[in-house]
XYZ file of C-alpha atoms in Angstrom:
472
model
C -55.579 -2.110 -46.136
C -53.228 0.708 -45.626
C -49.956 -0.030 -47.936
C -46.493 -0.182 -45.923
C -43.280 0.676 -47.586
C -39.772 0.368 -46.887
C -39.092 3.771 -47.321
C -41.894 5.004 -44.937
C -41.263 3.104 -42.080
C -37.076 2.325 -42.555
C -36.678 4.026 -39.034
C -38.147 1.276 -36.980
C -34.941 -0.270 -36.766
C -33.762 2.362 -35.041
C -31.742 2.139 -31.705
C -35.005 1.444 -29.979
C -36.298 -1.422 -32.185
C -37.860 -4.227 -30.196
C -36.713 -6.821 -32.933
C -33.782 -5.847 -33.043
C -32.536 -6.462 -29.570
C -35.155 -9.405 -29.479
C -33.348 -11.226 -32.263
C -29.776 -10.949 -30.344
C -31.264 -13.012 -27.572
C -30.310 -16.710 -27.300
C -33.690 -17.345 -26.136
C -34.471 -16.339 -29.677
C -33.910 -19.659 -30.907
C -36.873 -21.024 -29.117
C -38.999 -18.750 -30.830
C -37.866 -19.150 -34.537
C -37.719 -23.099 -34.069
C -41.397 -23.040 -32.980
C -41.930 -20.668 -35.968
C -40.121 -23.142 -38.536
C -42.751 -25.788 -37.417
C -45.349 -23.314 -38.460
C -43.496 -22.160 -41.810
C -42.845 -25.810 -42.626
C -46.670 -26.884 -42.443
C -47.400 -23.936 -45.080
C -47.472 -26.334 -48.239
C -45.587 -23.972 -50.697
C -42.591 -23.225 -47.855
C -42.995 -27.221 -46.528
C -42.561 -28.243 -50.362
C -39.807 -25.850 -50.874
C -37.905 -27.184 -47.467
C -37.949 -30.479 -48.532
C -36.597 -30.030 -52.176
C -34.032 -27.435 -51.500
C -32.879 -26.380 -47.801
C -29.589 -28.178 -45.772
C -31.485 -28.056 -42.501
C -31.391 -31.376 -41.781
C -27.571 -31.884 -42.861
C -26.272 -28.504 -42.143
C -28.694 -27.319 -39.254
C -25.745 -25.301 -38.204
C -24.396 -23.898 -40.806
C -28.261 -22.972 -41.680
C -28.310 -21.159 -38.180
C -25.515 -19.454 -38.585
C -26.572 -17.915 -41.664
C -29.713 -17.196 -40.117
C -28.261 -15.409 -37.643
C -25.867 -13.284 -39.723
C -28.894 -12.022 -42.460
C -31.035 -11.253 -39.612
C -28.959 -8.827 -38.372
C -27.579 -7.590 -41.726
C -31.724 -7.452 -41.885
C -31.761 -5.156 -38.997
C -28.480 -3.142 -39.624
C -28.601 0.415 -38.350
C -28.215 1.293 -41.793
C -30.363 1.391 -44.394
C -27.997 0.433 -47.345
C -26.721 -3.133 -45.264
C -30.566 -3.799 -44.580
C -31.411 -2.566 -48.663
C -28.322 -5.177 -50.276
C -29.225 -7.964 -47.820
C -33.095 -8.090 -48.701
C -32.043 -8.134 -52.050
C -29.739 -11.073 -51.830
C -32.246 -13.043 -49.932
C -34.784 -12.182 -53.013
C -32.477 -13.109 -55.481
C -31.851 -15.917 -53.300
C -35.678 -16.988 -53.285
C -36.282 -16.521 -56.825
C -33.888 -19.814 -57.724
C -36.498 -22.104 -55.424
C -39.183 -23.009 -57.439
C -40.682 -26.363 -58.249
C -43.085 -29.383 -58.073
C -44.109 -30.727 -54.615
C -45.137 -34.676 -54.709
C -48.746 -34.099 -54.929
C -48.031 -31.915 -58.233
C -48.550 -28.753 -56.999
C -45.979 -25.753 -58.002
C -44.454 -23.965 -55.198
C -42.373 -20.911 -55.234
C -40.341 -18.685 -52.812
C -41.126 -15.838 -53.910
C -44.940 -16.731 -53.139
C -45.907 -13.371 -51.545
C -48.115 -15.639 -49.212
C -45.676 -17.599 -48.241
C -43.089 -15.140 -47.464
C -45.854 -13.181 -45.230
C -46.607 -16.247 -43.488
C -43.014 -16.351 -42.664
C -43.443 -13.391 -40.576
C -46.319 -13.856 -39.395
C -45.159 -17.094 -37.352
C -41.803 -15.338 -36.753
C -44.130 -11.823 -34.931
C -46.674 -14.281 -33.140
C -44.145 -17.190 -31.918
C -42.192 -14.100 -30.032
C -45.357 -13.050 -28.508
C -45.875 -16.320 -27.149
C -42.215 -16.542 -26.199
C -42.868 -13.293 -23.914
C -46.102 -14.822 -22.596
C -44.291 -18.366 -21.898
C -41.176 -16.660 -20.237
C -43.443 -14.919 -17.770
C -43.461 -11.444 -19.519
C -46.594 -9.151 -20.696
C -46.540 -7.345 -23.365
C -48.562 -3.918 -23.213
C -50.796 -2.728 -25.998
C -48.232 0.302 -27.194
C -45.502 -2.551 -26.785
C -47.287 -5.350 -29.013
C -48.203 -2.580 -31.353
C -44.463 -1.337 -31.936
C -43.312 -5.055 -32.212
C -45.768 -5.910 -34.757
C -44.925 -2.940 -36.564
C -40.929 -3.556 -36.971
C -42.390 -7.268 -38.463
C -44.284 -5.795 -40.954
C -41.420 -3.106 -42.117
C -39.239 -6.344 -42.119
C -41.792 -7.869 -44.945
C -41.970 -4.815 -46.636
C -37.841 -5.051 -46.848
C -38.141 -8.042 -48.978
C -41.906 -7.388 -50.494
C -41.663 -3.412 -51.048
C -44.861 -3.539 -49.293
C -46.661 -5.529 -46.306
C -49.965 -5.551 -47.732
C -50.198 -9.672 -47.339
C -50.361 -9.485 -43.687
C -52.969 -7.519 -41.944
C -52.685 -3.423 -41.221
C -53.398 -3.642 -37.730
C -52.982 -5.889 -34.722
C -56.454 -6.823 -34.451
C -57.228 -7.921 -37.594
C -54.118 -10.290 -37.442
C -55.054 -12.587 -34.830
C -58.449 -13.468 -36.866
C -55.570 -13.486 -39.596
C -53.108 -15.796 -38.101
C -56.102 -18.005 -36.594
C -57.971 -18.919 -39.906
C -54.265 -19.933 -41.470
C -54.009 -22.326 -38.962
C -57.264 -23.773 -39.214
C -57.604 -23.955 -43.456
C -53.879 -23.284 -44.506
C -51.797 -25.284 -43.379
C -50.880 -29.242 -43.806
C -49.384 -32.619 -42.148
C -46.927 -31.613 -44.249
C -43.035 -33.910 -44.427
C -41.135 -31.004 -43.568
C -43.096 -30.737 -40.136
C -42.509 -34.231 -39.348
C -38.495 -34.512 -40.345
C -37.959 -31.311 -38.547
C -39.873 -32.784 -35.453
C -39.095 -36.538 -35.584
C -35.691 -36.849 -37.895
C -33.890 -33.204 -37.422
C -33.876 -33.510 -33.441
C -33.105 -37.106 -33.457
C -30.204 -36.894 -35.713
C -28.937 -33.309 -35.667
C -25.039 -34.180 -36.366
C -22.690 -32.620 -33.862
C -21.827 -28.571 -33.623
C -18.119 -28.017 -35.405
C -16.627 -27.561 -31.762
C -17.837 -31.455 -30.827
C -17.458 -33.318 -34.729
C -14.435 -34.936 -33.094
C -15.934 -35.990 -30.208
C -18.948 -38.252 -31.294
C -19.555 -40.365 -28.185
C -20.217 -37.744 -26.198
C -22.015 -35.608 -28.948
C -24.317 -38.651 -29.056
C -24.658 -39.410 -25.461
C -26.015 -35.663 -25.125
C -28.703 -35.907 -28.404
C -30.091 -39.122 -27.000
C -31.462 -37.016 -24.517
C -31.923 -33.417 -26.118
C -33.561 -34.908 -28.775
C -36.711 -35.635 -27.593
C -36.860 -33.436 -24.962
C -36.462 -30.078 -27.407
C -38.873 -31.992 -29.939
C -41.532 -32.264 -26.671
C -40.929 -28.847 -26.069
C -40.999 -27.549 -29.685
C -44.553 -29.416 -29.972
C -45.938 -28.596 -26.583
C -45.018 -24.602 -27.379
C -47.566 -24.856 -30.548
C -51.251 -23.492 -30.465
C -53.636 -26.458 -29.411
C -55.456 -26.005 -32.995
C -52.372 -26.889 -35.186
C -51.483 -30.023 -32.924
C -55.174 -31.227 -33.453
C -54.962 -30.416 -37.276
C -51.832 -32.082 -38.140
C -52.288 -34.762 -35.112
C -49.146 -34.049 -33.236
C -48.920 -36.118 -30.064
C -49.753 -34.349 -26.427
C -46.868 -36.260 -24.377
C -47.502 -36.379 -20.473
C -45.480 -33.767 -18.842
C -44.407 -32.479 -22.039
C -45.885 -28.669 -21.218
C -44.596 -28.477 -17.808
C -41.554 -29.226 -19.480
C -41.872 -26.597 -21.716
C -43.074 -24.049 -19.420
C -39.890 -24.551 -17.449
C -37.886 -23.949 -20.596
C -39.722 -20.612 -21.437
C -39.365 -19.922 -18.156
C -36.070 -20.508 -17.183
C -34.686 -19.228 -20.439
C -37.139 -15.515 -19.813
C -35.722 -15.414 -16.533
C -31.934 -16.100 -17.803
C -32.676 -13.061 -19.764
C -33.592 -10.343 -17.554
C -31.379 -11.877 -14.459
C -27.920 -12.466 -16.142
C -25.625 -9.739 -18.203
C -26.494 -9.113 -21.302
C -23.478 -10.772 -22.397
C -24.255 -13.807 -21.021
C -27.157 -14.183 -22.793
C -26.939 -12.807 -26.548
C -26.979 -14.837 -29.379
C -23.366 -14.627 -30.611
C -21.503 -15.919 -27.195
C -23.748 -19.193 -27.762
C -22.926 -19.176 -30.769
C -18.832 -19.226 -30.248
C -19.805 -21.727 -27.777
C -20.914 -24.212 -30.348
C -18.373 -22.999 -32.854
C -15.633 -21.262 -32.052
C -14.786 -19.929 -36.108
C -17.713 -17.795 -34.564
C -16.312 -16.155 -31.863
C -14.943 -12.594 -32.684
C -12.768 -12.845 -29.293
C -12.637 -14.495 -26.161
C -16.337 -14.477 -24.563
C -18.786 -15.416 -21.434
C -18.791 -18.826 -22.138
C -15.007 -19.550 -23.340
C -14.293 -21.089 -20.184
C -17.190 -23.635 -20.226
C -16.105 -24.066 -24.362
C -12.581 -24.988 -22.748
C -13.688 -27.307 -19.819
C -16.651 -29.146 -22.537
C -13.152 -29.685 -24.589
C -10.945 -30.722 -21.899
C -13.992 -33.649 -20.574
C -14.453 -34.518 -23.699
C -10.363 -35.197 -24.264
C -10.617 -37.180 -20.922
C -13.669 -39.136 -21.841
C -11.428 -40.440 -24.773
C -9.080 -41.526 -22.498
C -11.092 -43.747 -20.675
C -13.334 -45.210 -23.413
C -11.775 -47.576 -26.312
C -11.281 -45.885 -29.323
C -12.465 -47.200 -32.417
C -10.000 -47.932 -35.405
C -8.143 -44.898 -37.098
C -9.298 -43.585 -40.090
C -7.174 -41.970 -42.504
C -8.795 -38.739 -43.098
C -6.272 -37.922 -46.102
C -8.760 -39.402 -48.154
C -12.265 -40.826 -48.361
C -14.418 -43.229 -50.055
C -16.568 -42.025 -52.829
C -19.333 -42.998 -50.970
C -18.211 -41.010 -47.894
C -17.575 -38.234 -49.783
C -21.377 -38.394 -51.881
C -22.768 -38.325 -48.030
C -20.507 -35.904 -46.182
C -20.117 -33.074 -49.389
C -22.247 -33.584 -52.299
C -25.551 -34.616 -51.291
C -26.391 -30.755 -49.551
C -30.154 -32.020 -49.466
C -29.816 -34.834 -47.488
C -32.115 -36.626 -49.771
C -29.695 -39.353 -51.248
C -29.151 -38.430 -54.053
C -26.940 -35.529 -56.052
C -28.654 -33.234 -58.095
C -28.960 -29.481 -58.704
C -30.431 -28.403 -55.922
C -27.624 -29.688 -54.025
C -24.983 -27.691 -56.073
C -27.473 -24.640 -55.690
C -26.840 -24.800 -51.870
C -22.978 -24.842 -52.460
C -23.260 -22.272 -54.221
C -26.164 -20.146 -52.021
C -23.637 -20.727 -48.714
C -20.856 -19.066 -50.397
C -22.510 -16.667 -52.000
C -24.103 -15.802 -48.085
C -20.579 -16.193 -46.796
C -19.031 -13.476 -48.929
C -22.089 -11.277 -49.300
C -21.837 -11.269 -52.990
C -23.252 -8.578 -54.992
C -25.470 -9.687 -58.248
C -22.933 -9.826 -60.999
C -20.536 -11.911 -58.753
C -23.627 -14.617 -57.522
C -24.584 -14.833 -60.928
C -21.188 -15.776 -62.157
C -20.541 -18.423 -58.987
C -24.459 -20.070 -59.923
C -23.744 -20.523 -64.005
C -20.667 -22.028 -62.939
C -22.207 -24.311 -60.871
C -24.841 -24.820 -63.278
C -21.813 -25.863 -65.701
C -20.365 -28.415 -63.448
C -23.948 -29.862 -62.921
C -24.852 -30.171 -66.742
C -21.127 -32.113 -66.814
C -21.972 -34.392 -64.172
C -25.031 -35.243 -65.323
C -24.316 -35.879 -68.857
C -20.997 -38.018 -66.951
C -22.966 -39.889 -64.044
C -26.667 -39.772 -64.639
C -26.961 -43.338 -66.133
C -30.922 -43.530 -66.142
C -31.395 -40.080 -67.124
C -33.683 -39.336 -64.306
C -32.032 -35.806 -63.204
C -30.842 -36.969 -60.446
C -26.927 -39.181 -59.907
C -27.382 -41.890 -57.315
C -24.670 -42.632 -54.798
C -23.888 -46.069 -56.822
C -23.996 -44.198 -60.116
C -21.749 -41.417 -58.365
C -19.080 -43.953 -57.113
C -18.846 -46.294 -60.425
C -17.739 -43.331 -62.457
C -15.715 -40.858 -60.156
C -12.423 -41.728 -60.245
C -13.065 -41.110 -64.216
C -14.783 -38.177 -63.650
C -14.029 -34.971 -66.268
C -12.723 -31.414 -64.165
C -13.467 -28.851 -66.859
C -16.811 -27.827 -64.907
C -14.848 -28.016 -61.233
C -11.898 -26.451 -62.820
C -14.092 -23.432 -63.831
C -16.244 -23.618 -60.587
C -12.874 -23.338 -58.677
C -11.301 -20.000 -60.521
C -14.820 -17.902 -60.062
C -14.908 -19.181 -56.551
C -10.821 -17.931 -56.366
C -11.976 -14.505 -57.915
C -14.861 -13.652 -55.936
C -12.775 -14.164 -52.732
C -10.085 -12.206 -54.144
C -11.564 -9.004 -52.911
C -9.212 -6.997 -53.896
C -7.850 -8.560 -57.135
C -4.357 -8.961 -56.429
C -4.474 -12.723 -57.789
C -3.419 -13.854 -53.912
C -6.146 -15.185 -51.341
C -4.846 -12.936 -48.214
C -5.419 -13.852 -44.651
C -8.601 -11.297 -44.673
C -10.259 -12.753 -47.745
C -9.570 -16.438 -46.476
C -11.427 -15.838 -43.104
C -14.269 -14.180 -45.311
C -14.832 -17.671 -46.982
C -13.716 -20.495 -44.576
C -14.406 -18.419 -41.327
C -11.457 -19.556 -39.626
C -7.185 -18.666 -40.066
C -5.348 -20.201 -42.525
C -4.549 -23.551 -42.476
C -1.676 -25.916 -43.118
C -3.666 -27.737 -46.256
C -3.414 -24.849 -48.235
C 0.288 -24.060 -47.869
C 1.958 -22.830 -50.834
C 5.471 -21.617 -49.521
C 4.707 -18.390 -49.117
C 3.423 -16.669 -45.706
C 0.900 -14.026 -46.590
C -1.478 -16.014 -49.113
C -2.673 -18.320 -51.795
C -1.879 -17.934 -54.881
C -4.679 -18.810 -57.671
C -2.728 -22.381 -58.765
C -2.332 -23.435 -55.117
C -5.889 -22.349 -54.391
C -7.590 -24.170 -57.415
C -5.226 -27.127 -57.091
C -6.676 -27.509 -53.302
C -10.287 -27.440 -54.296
C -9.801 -29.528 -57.354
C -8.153 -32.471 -55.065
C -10.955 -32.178 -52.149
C -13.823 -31.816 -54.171
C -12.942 -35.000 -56.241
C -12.758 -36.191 -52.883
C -8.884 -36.781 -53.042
C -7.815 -35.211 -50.353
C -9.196 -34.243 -47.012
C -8.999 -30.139 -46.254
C -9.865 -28.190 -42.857
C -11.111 -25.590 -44.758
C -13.175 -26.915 -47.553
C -14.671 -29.330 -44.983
C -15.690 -26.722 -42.474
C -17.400 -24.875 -45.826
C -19.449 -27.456 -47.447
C -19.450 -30.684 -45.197
């Protein structure tokens, strides 16, 4: 097998690359979510979903980021592409552990992490062939190409996947048949992530009708999702084959391939959906702002005719509320470090870090943690359960937050003028400043008023805008 390298093939992503433009179409998303079926059912990336990733409680905050490294993946140049692949590496190389059966994953499992592509190359294929579009040999052959330069961004080399096009189908086909598993990342994504996927930012405040709509897109994107998967997989991990489920799907492919090529570009790329589910997102007013305004202005009018439920004072919160909403990153109920990790991996994504700064947020996390746990882990089982969480916090030491907080203040403070500017704040909270953190002064935060903030919500004092929109 002919050896790839980053070097040699770096043009790909040129202003021609197929992937490129592919992966700043909204129909995208149909594609990767069949993919993350596939990549969950691989037992060392299935394993490593389970015990680390906030897809389940953060789906879009984990899209979002998705989004933004795929196209700091694909970046015109070559240094944004070079830093990115090795944040996502350094990334990877924290995620290792024990799945329930004993067995060790890793993600930085050079299987794995071809795999990854692999599902990500043939789920567009099948997104093209669904949506009514053929792909010609020469085409096919330059899209599998730019996949294999993108694993040789993160591997230095490609040589886990197949050189050529036809040997990857025989590839691709005997993974499905003896690789993968039943695994309990396929089911929660399938049966718990599209039944309970919590509301977009733009609709948090609007749960009826945030609920009213999931009842129904639920199971119809969980019918599609399945339907959209090769027959063999369905048969190996027994997913059901729901009447009308692949006309359903077809019409999605369909309708969403059509969209594509019919409408402006605008319309239809990935970032004006985006601002339509959160509008922090938006770089400016866009395609869809009008339907973002009307969606707000029903929703405000739905509220009016519907009994509203008793006020909550959102100055503070239980500790119980706050263990669900903050802490526990994993979903999993309970707190332990993997949850801290993800704190600490959003940021770190959020401010595109460089090495020295990531490694100073992560030990600082890791020094909170140890605290915590030699604080609130009663049983000594490495883990803090919510009950063992609420009986101590009000008690709780703040030497570990208080040191969290000032790295977190100095690796926002781009430029190191001790004050948390209007530029550096929408770096980290993605959105303008807010009331919360008022100190008195127009132009910025100082360091006390900025550590002061995040000391009070994350002892879950006092509710913030901005802290909530980061980590909850």
């Amino acid at each position: 097998m002919n050896q790839t390298t980053a070097e040699e093939t770096v043009d790909v992503f040129g202003p021609n690359s197929m992937l490129r433009r592919l992966a700043n179409e909204a129909r995208w998303g149909l594609a990767v979510t069949r993919a993350t079926v596939l990549e969950a059912a691989h037992p060392q990336i299935g394993a490593a979903l389970i015990g680390n990733s906030t897809f389940v409680t953060h789906p879009w905050r984990r899209l979002r980021n998705t989004v933004v490294s795929t196209q700091r993946m694909l970046d015109p140049d070559r240094h944004v592409r070079s830093r990115e692949a090795a944040r996502l590496n350094r990334m990877h190389a924290r995620i290792s552990g024990t799945d329930p059966q004993g067995r060790r994953y890793d993600a930085m499992d050079a299987e794995a992490r071809a795999w990854v592509v692999a599902t990500l190359f043939e789920s567009a294929v099948a997104m093209y062939r669904l949506g009514g579009e053929s792909l010609d040999g020469p085409t096919m052959e330059q899209l599998y190409t730019e996949f294999r330069t993108l694993l040789a961004l993160l591997e230095g080399n490609s040589d886990q996947i197949p050189a050529t096009l036809q040997e990857f189908w025989p590839y691709y086909d005997d993974m499905i048949d003896h690789r993968l598993e039943s695994t309990e990342a396929v089911r929660v994504i399938l049966y718990r992530l599209f039944a309970n996927v919590p509301a977009p930012p733009l609709l948090r405040s609007h749960p009826a009708v945030w609920a009213a709509g999931r009842a129904v897109a639920g199971p119809v994107a969980a019918a599609v999702t399945i339907a959209s998967l090769p027959e063999s997989f369905c048969r190996r991990v027994a997913l059901p084959d729901l009447p009308g489920a692949r006309a359903l799907m077809h019409g999605a492919y369909l309708t969403t391939g059509f969209a594509t090529r019919l409408l402006p570009n605008s319309w239809m790329h990935i970032g004006s959906f985006m601002s339509l589910l959160d509008s922090d997102h938006a770089g400016g007013p866009g395609p869809w702002e009008d339907v973002r305004r009307k969606a707000g202005q029903a929703a405000a009018m739905l509220r009016l005719l519907t009994p509203a439920p008793d006020e909550v004072n959102q100055a503070t919160r239980s500790a119980d509320q706050f263990f669900a909403e903050v802490l526990d990153q994993t979903g999993d109920g309970y707190l332990a470090w993997p949850d801290l990790a993800a704190m600490a991996r959003e940021i770190a994504t959020r401010l595109d870090l460089d090495e020295q700064a990531e490694e100073r947020l992560y030990n600082a996390y890791a020094a909170w943690w140890r605290e915590l746990q030699t604080n609130l882990d009663a049983d000594g089982d490495g883990r803090v359960t919510r009950q063992e969480y609420a009986a101590s916090a009000a008690s709780l030491p703040s030497f570990g937050l208080v040191k969290v907080a000032d790295v977190l203040f100095d690796v926002t403070d781009v430029d190191e003028d001790q004050t948390i500017d209007a530029q550096e704040y929408q770096m980290l909270f993605r959105t303008a400043f807010h009331r919360d953190l008022l100190t008195g002064r127009g132009d910025g935060y100082s360091r006390s008023a900025f550590v002061r903030q995040f000391l009070s919500f994350m002892s879950g004092q006092q509710h913030s805008v901005a802290y909530n929109s980061l980590l909850s």
